Short mmCIF file of C-alpha atoms in Angstrom, two decimals:
data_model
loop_
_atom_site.label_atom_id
_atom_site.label_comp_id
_atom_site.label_asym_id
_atom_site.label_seq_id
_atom_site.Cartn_x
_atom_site.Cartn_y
_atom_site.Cartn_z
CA UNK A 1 3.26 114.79 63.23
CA UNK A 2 0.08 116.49 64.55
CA UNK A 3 -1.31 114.84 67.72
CA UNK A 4 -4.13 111.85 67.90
CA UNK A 5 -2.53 111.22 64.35
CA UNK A 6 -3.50 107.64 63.45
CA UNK A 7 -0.28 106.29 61.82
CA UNK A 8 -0.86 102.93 59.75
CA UNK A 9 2.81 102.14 60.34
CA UNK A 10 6.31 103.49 61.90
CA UNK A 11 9.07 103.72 60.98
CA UNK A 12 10.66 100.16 62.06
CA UNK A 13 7.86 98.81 60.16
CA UNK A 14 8.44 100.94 57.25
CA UNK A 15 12.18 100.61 57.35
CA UNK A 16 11.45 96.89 57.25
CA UNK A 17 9.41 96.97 54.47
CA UNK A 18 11.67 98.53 52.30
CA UNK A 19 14.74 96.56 53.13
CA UNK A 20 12.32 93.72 51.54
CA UNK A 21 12.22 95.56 48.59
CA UNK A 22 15.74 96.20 48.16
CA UNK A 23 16.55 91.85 48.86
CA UNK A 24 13.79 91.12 46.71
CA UNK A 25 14.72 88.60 43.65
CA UNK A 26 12.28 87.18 40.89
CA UNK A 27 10.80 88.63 37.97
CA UNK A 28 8.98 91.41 38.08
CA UNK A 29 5.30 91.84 36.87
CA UNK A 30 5.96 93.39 33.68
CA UNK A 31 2.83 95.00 33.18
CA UNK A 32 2.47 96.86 36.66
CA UNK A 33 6.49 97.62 35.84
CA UNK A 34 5.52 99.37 32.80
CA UNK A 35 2.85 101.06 34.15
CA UNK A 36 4.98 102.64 36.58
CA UNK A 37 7.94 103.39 34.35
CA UNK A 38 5.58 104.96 31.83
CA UNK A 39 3.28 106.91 35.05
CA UNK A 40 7.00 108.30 36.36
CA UNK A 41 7.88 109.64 32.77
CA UNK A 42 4.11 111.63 32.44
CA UNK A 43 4.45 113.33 36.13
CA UNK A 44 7.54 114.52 34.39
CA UNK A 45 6.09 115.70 32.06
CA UNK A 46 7.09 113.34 29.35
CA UNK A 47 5.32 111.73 26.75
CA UNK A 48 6.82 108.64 27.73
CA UNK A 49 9.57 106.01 25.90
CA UNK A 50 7.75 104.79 22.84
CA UNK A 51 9.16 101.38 24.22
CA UNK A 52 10.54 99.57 27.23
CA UNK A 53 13.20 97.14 26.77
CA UNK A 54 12.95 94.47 29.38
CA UNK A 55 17.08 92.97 30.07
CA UNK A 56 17.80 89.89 32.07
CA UNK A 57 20.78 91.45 34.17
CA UNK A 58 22.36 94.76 34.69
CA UNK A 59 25.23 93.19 32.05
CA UNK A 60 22.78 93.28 29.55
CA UNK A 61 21.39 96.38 30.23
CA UNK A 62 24.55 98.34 30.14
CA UNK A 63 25.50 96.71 27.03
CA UNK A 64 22.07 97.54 25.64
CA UNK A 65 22.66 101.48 27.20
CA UNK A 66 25.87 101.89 25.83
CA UNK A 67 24.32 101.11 22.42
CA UNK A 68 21.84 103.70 23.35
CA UNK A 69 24.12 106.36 23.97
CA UNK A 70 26.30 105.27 20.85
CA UNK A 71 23.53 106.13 18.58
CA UNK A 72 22.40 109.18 20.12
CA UNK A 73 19.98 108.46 22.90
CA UNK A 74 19.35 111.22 25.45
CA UNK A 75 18.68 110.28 29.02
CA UNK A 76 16.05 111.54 31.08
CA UNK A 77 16.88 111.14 34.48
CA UNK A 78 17.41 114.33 35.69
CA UNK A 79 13.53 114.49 34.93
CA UNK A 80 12.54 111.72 35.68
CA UNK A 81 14.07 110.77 39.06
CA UNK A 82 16.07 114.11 40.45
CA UNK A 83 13.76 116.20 39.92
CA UNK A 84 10.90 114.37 41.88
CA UNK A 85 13.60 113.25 44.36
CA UNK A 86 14.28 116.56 44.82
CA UNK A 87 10.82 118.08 45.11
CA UNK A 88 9.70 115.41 47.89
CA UNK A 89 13.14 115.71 50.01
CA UNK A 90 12.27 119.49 49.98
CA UNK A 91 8.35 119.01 50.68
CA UNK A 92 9.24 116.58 53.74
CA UNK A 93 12.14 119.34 54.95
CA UNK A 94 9.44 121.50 54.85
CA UNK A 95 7.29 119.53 56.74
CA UNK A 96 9.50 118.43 59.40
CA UNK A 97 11.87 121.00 59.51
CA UNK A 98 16.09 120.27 59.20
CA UNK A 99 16.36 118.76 62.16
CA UNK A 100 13.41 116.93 61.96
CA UNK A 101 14.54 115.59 58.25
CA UNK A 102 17.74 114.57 60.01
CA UNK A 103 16.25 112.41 62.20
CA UNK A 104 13.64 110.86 59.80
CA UNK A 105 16.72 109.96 57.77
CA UNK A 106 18.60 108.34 60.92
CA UNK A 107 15.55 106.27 61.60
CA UNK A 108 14.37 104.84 58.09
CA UNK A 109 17.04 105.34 55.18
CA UNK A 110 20.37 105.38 57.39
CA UNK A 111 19.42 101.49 58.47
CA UNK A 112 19.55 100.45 54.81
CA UNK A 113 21.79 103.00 53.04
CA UNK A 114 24.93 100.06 53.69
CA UNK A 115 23.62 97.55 52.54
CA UNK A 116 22.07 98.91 49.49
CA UNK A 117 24.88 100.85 48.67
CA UNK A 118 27.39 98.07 49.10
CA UNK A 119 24.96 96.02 47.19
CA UNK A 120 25.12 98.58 44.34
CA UNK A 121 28.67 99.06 44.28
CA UNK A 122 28.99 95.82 43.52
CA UNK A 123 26.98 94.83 40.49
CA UNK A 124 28.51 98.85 39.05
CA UNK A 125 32.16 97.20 39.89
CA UNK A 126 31.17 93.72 38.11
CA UNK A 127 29.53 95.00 35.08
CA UNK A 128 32.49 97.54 34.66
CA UNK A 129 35.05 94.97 34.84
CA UNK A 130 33.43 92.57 32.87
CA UNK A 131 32.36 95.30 29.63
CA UNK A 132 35.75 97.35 30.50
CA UNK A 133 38.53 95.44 32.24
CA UNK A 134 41.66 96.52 33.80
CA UNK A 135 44.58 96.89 31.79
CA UNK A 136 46.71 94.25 32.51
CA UNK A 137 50.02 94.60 34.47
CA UNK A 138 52.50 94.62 32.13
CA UNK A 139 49.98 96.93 29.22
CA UNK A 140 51.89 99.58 27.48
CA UNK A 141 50.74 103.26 27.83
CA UNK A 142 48.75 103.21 24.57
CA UNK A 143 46.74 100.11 26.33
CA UNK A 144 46.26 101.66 29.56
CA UNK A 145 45.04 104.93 28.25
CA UNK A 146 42.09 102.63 26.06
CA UNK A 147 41.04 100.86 28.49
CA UNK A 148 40.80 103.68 30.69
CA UNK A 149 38.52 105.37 27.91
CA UNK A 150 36.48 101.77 27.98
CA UNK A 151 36.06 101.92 31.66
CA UNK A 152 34.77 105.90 31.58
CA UNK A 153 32.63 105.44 29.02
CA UNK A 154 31.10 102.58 30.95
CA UNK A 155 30.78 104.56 33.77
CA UNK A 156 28.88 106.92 32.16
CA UNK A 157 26.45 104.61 30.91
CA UNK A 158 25.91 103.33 35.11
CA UNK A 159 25.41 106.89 36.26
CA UNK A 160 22.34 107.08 33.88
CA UNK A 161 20.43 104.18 35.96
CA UNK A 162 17.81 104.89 38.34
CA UNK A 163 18.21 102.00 40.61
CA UNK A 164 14.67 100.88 41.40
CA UNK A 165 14.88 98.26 44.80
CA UNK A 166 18.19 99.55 45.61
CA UNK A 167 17.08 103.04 45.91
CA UNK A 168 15.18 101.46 49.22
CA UNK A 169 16.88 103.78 51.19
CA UNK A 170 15.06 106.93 50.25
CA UNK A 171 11.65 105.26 49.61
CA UNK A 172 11.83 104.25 53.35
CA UNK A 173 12.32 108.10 54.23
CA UNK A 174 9.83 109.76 51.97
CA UNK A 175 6.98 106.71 52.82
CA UNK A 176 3.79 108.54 52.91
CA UNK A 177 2.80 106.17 56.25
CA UNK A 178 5.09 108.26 57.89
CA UNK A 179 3.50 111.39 57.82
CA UNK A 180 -0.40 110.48 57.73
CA UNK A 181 -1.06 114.36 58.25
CA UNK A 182 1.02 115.03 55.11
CA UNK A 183 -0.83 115.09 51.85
CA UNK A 184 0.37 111.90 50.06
CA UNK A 185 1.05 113.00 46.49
CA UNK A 186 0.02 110.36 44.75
CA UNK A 187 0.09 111.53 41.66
CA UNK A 188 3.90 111.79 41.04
CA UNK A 189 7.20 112.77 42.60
CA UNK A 190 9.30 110.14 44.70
CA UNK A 191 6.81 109.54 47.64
CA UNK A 192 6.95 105.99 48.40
CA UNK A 193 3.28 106.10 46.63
CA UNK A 194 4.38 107.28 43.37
CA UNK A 195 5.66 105.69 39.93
CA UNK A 196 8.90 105.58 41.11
CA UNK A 197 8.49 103.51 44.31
CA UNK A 198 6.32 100.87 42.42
CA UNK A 199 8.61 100.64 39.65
CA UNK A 200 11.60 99.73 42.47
CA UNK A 201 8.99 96.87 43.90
CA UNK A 202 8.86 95.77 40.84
CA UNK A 203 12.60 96.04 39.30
CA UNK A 204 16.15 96.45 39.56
CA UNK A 205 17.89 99.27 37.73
CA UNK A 206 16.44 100.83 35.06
CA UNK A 207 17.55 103.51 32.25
CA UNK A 208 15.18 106.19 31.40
CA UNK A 209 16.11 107.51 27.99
CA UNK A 210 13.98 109.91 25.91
CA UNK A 211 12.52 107.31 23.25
CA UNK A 212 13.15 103.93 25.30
CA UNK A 213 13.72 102.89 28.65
CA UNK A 214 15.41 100.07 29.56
CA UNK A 215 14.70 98.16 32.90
CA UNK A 216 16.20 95.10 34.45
CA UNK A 217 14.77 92.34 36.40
CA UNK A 218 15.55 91.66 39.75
CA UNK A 219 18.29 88.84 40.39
CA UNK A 220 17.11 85.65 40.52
CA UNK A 221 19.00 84.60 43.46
CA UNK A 222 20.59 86.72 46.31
CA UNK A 223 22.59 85.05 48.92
CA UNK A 224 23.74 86.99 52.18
CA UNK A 225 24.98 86.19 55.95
CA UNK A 226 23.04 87.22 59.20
CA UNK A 227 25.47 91.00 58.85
CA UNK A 228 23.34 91.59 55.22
CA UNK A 229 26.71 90.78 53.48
CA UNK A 230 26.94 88.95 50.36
CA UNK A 231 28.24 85.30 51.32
CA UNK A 232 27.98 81.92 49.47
CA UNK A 233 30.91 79.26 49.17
CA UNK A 234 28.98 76.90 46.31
CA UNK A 235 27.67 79.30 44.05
CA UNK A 236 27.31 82.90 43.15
CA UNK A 237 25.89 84.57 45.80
CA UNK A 238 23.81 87.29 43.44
CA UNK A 239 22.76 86.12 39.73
CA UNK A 240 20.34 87.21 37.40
CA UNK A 241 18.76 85.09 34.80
CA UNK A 242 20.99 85.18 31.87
CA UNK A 243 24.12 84.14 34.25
CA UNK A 244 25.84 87.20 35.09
CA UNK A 245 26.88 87.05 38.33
CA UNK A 246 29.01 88.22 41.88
CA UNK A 247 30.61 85.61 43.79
CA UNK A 248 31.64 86.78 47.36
CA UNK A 249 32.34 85.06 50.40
CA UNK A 250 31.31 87.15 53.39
CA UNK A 251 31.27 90.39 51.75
CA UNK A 252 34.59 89.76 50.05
CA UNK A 253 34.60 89.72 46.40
CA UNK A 254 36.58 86.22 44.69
CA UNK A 255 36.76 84.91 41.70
CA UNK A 256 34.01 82.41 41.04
CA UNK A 257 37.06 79.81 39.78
CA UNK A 258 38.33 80.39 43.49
CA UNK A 259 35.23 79.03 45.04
CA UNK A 260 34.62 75.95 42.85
CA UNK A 261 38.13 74.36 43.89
CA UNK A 262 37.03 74.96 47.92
CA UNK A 263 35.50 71.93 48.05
CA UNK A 264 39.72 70.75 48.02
CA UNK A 265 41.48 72.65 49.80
CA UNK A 266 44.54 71.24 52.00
CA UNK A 267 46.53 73.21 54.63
CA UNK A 268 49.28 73.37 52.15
CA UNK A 269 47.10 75.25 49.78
CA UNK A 270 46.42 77.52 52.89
CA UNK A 271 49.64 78.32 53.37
CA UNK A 272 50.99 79.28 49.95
CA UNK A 273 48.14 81.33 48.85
CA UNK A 274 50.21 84.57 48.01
CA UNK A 275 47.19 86.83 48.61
CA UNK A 276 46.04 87.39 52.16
CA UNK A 277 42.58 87.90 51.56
CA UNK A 278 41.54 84.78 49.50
CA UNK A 279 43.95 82.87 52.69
CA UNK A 280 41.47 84.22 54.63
CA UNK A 281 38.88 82.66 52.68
CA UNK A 282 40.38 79.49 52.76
CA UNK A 283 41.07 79.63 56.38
CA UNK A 284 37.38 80.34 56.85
CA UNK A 285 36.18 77.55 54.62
CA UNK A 286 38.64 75.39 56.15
CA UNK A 287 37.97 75.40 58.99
CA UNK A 288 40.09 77.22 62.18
CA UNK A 289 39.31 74.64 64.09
CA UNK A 290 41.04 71.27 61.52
CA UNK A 291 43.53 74.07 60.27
CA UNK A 292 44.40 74.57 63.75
CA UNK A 293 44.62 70.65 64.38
CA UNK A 294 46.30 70.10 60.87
CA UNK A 295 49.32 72.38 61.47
CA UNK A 296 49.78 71.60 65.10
CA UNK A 297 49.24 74.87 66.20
CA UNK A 298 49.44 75.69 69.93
CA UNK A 299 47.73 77.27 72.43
CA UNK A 300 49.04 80.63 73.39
CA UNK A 301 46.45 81.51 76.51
CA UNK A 302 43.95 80.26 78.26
CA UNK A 303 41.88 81.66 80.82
CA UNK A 304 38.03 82.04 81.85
CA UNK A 305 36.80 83.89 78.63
CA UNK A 306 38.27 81.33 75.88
CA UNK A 307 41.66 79.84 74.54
CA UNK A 308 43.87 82.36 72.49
CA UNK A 309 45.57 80.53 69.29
CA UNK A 310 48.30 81.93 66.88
CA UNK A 311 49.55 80.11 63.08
CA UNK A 312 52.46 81.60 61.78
CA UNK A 313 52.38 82.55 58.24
CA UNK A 314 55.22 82.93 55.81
CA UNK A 315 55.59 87.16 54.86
CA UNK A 316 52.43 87.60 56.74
CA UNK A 317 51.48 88.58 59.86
CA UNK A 318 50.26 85.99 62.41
CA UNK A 319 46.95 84.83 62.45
CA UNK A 320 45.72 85.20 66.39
CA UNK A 321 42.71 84.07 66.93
CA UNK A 322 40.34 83.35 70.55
CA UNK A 323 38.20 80.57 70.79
CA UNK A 324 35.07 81.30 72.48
CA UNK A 325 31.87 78.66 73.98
CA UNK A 326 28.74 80.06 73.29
CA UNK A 327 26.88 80.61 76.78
CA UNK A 328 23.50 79.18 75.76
CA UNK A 329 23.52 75.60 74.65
CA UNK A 330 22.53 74.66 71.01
CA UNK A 331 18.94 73.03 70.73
CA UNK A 332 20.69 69.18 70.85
CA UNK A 333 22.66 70.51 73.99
CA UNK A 334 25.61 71.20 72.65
CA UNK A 335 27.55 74.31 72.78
CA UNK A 336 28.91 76.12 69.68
CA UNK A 337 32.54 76.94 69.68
CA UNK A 338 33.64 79.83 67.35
CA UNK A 339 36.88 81.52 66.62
CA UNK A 340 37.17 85.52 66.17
CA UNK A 341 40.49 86.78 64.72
CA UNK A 342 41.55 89.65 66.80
CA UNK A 343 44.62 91.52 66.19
CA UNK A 344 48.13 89.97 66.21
CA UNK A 345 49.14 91.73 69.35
CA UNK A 346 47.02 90.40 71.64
CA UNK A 347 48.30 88.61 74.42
CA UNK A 348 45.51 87.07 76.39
CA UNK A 349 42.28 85.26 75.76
CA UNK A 350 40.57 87.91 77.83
CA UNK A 351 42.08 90.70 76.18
CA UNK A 352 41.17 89.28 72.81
CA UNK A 353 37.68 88.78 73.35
CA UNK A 354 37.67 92.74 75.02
CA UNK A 355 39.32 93.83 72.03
CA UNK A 356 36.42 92.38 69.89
CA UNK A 357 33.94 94.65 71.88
CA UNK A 358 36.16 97.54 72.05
CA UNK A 359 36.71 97.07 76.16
CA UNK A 360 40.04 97.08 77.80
CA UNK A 361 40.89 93.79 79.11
CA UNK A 362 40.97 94.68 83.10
CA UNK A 363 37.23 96.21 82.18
CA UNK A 364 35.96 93.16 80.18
CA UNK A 365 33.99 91.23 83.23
CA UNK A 366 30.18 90.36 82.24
CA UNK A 367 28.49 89.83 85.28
CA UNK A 368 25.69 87.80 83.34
CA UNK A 369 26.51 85.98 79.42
CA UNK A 370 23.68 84.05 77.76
CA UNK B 1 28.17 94.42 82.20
CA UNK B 2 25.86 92.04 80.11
CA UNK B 3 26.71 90.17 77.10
CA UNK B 4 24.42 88.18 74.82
CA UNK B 5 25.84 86.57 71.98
CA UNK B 6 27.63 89.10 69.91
CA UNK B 7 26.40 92.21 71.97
CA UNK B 8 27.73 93.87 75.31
CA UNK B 9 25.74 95.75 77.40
CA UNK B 10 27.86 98.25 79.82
CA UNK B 11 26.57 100.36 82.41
CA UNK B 12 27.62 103.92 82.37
CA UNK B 13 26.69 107.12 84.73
CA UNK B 14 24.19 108.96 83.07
CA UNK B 15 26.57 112.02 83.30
CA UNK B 16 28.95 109.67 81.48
CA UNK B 17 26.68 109.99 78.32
CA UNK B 18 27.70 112.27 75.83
CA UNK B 19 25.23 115.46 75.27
CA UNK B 20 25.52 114.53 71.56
CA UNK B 21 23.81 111.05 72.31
CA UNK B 22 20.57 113.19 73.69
CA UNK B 23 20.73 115.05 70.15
CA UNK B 24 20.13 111.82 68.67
CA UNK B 25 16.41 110.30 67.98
CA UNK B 26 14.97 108.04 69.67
CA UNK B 27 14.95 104.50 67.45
CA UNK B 28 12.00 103.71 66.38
CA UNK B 29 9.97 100.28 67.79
CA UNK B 30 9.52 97.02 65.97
CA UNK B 31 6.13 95.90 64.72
CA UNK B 32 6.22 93.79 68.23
CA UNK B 33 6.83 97.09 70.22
CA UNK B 34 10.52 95.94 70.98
CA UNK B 35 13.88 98.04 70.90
CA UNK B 36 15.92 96.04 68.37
CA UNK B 37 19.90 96.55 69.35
CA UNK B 38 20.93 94.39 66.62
CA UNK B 39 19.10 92.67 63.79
CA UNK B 40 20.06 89.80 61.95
CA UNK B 41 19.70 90.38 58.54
CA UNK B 42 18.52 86.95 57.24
CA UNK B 43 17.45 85.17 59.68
CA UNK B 44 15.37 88.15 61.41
CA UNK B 45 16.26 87.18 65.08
CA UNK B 46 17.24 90.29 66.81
CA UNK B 47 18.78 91.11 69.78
CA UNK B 48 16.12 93.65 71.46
CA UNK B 49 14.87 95.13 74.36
CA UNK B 50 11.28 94.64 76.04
CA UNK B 51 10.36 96.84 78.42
CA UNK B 52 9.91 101.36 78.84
CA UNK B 53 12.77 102.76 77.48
CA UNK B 54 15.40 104.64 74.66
CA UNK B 55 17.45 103.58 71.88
CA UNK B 56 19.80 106.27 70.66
CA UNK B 57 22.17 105.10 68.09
CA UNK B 58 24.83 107.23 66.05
CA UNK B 59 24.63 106.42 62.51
CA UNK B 60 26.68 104.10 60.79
CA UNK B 61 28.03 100.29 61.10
CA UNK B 62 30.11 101.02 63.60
CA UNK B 63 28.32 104.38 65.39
CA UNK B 64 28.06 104.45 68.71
CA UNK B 65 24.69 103.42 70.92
CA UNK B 66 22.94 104.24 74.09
CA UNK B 67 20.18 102.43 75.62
CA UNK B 68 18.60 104.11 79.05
CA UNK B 69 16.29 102.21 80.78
CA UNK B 70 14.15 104.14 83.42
CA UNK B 71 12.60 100.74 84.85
CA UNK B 72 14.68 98.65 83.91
CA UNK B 73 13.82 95.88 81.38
CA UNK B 74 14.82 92.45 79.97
CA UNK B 75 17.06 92.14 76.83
CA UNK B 76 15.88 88.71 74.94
CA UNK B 77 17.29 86.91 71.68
CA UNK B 78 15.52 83.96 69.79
CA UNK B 79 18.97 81.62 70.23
CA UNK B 80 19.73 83.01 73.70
CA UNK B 81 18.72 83.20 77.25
CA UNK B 82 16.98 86.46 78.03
CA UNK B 83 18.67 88.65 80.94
CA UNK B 84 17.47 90.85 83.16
CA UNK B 85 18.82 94.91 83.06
CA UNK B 86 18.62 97.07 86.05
CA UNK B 87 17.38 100.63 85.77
CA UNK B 88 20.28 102.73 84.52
CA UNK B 89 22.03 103.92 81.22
CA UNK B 90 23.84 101.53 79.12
CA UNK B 91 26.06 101.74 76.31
CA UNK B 92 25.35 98.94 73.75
CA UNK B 93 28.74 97.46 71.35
CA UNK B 94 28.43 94.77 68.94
CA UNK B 95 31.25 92.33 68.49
CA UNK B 96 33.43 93.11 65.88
CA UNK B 97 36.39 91.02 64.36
CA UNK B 98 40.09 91.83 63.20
CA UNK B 99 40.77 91.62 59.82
CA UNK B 100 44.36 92.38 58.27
CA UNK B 101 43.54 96.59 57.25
CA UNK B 102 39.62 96.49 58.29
CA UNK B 103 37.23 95.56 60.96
CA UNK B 104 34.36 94.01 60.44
CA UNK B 105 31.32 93.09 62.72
CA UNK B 106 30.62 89.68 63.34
CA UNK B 107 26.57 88.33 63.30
CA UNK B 108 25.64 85.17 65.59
#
């Protein structure tokens, strides 16, 4: 960055952009889409797919791109998308030297490479097990060895996608407003200017294959908690148009049967859940605070930083919990009680609340909470 | 030590800070010129810092971060009161929660 450099934006603003990019839902304007899909294919040198084929979710896509690949089709990513990717992370090392990438990185794609990722795992996992499931349980070896094949061949077809908003990450590092002094190239290449960052304002994944390329709206709905994790209890919390969808509840993955019978759920339905992690759920959902009424669960400690609780569970390990009072009072005057589960050995309030920052207990002492 | 919300603020010595915190950059400001110690990701109400001073974070959900304020400064938060930091180095944790074979961090 050469000095007196006017710089349109940095990179919190950047970063901030592009994490719009990668929650954005709605269609996409198919024109300006195509544009950019066929602009990415020329600076590759490409003639271009002779056709684009627009699919609601990333369901229908695969299905579409393991037809694709069934007949024949030959994908042009490496061309299309590494190669530029390449180029530009190798122009900007240039430019700002290793240690000078490094930090660019640590600044712009490191705040979003979690979420995005996590966010992409997701829909892979979902749109393997739905084309390709599991072999069940009790499947012979013949079974498990097909669906294995299903679930590679699947796989395959996913590592073909260029992932358009949810390759945020590295649009945040390589954005031109970064390095004003830097020739944009405009022309081609992954700079946040190029085909390949308008196509991911524009779409979801998309497949570049020699003849056709197939792209994917955005979801139409995207539902996540104040940590950026997915999180709905009455709904899917991503879905695309044609009804695929991921159900989670803070980040945790159910089955969207699980959430529609929440609405019901009794302490005795709490309690014989077999697995631990939908209990959880239903704790959550519940409610610590009636569960805690409901199964007349006691007190363990109290002392100046909360109460400490603990519910025995059958086969499980206890669930220990401190209840903490928010400092500052809600707008109506009010203040907000929450529970934090903190691990089953913890013996005090005070220590529990500690743990939760990562404090010993004796150390734990804010002189000021707000 | 300071809390606000879900975030701690602890004073350390400045020889208490790692050398490997001084290799890390600086993070960057927000559009309002603020150091943002934790964002919410929805809601956009951050915890951050106003005031002359360094952010240096290690990467990663649960990487470690220092702040070092050489005038001191106030840390503010749309849902809570602001407080007041004196000049110094601070470390800065956010609240995390136990869950059975994870961790996870918890957003206010």
């Amino acid at each position: 960055m050469g000095t007196g450099t006017i710089r349109p934006a940095g990179p919190a603003e950047v970063t901030a952009r592009w994490r719009a990019v990668a929650a954005a839902t709605g269609p996409a304007d198919r024109a300006a889409a195509e544009r950019a899909v066929r602009a990415a294919y020329r600076s590759a040198g490409l003639a271009g797919p002779g056709r684009v084929l627009w699919c609601a979710s990333p369901l229908a896509a695969a299905r579409a791109v393991l037809e694709l690949r069934a007949q024949g089709a030959v994908s042009v990513r490496e061309a299309v998308r590494t190669r530029p990717w390449e180029q530009e992370r190798a122009r900007l090392h240039g430019h700002l030297g290793a240690q000078g990438w490094a930090e660019r990185w640590a600044v712009t794609g490191a705040e979003l490479w979690t979420q995005t990722q996590g966010l992409a795992g997701r829909i892979r996992g979902a749109v393997l097990d739905t084309l390709a499931p599991e072999p069940a349980r009790d499947a012979d070896r013949a079974a498990r060895a097909a669906a294995g094949a299903a679930r590679a061949t699947v796989r395959l077809a996913l590592l073909d996608a260029v992932l358009g908003q949810h390759d945020a990450p590295w649009f945040a590092a390589f954005d031109a407003d970064l390095d004003a002094d830097l020739d944009a190239d405009l022309d081609g290449g992954a700079g946040a200017g190029g085909p390949l960052a308008e196509a991911a304002r524009q779409v979801g994944w998309w497949w570049p294959y020699a003849e056709v390329a197939v792209v994917c709206e955005r979801p139409v709905e995207l539902h996540r908690d104040e940590a950026g994790r997915l999180d709905r209890a009455d709904g899917p919390a991503l879905s695309w148009a044609d009804g695929f969808a991921v159900h989670a509840w803070r980040g945790m993955p159910v089955p969207a049967d699980f959430l529609a019978g929440l609405a019901d759920v009794t302490p005795e339905r709490i309690r014989t859940e077999e697995n631990a992690e939908l209990r959880r759920v239903l704790l959550e959902h519940y409610g610590y605070d009636r569960y805690l009424a409901d199964s007349g669960a006691e007190p363990v400690h109290r002392d100046g930083t909360g109460v400490l609780w603990r519910i025995r569970l059958p086969d499980d390990e206890p669930v220990v919990m401190v209840e903490v009072v928010n400092s500052t009072a809600e707008p109506d005057g009010t203040f907000r009680t929450y529970w934090l589960r903190v691990p089953p050995s913890t013996r005090t309030a005070r220590a529990g609340v500690a743990w939760t920052f990562g404090v010993e207990e004796a150390a734990y002492r804010p002189q000021r909470e707000t | 030590m300071y809390r606000q919300g879900d975030v701690l603020i602890v004073p350390v010595e400045e020889a208490a800070v790692p050398p490997s915190a001084a290799a890390l950059p600086g993070q960057p400001r927000d559009a309002r010129g603020r150091l943002v110690l934790a964002l919410g990701e929805v809601t956009g109400h951050a915890h951050a810092v106003l005031g002359p001073g360094e952010l240096r974070r290690e990467s990663g959900q649960f990487g470690r971060a220092w702040l070092h304020l050489p005038q001191g400064g106030r840390v503010v938060h749309e849902e809570h009161a602001a407080i007041g930091l004196p000049r110094g180095w601070y470390r800065v944790v956010r609240q995390r929660e136990y869950v059975p074979g994870a961790v996870r961090v918890v957003a206010d």
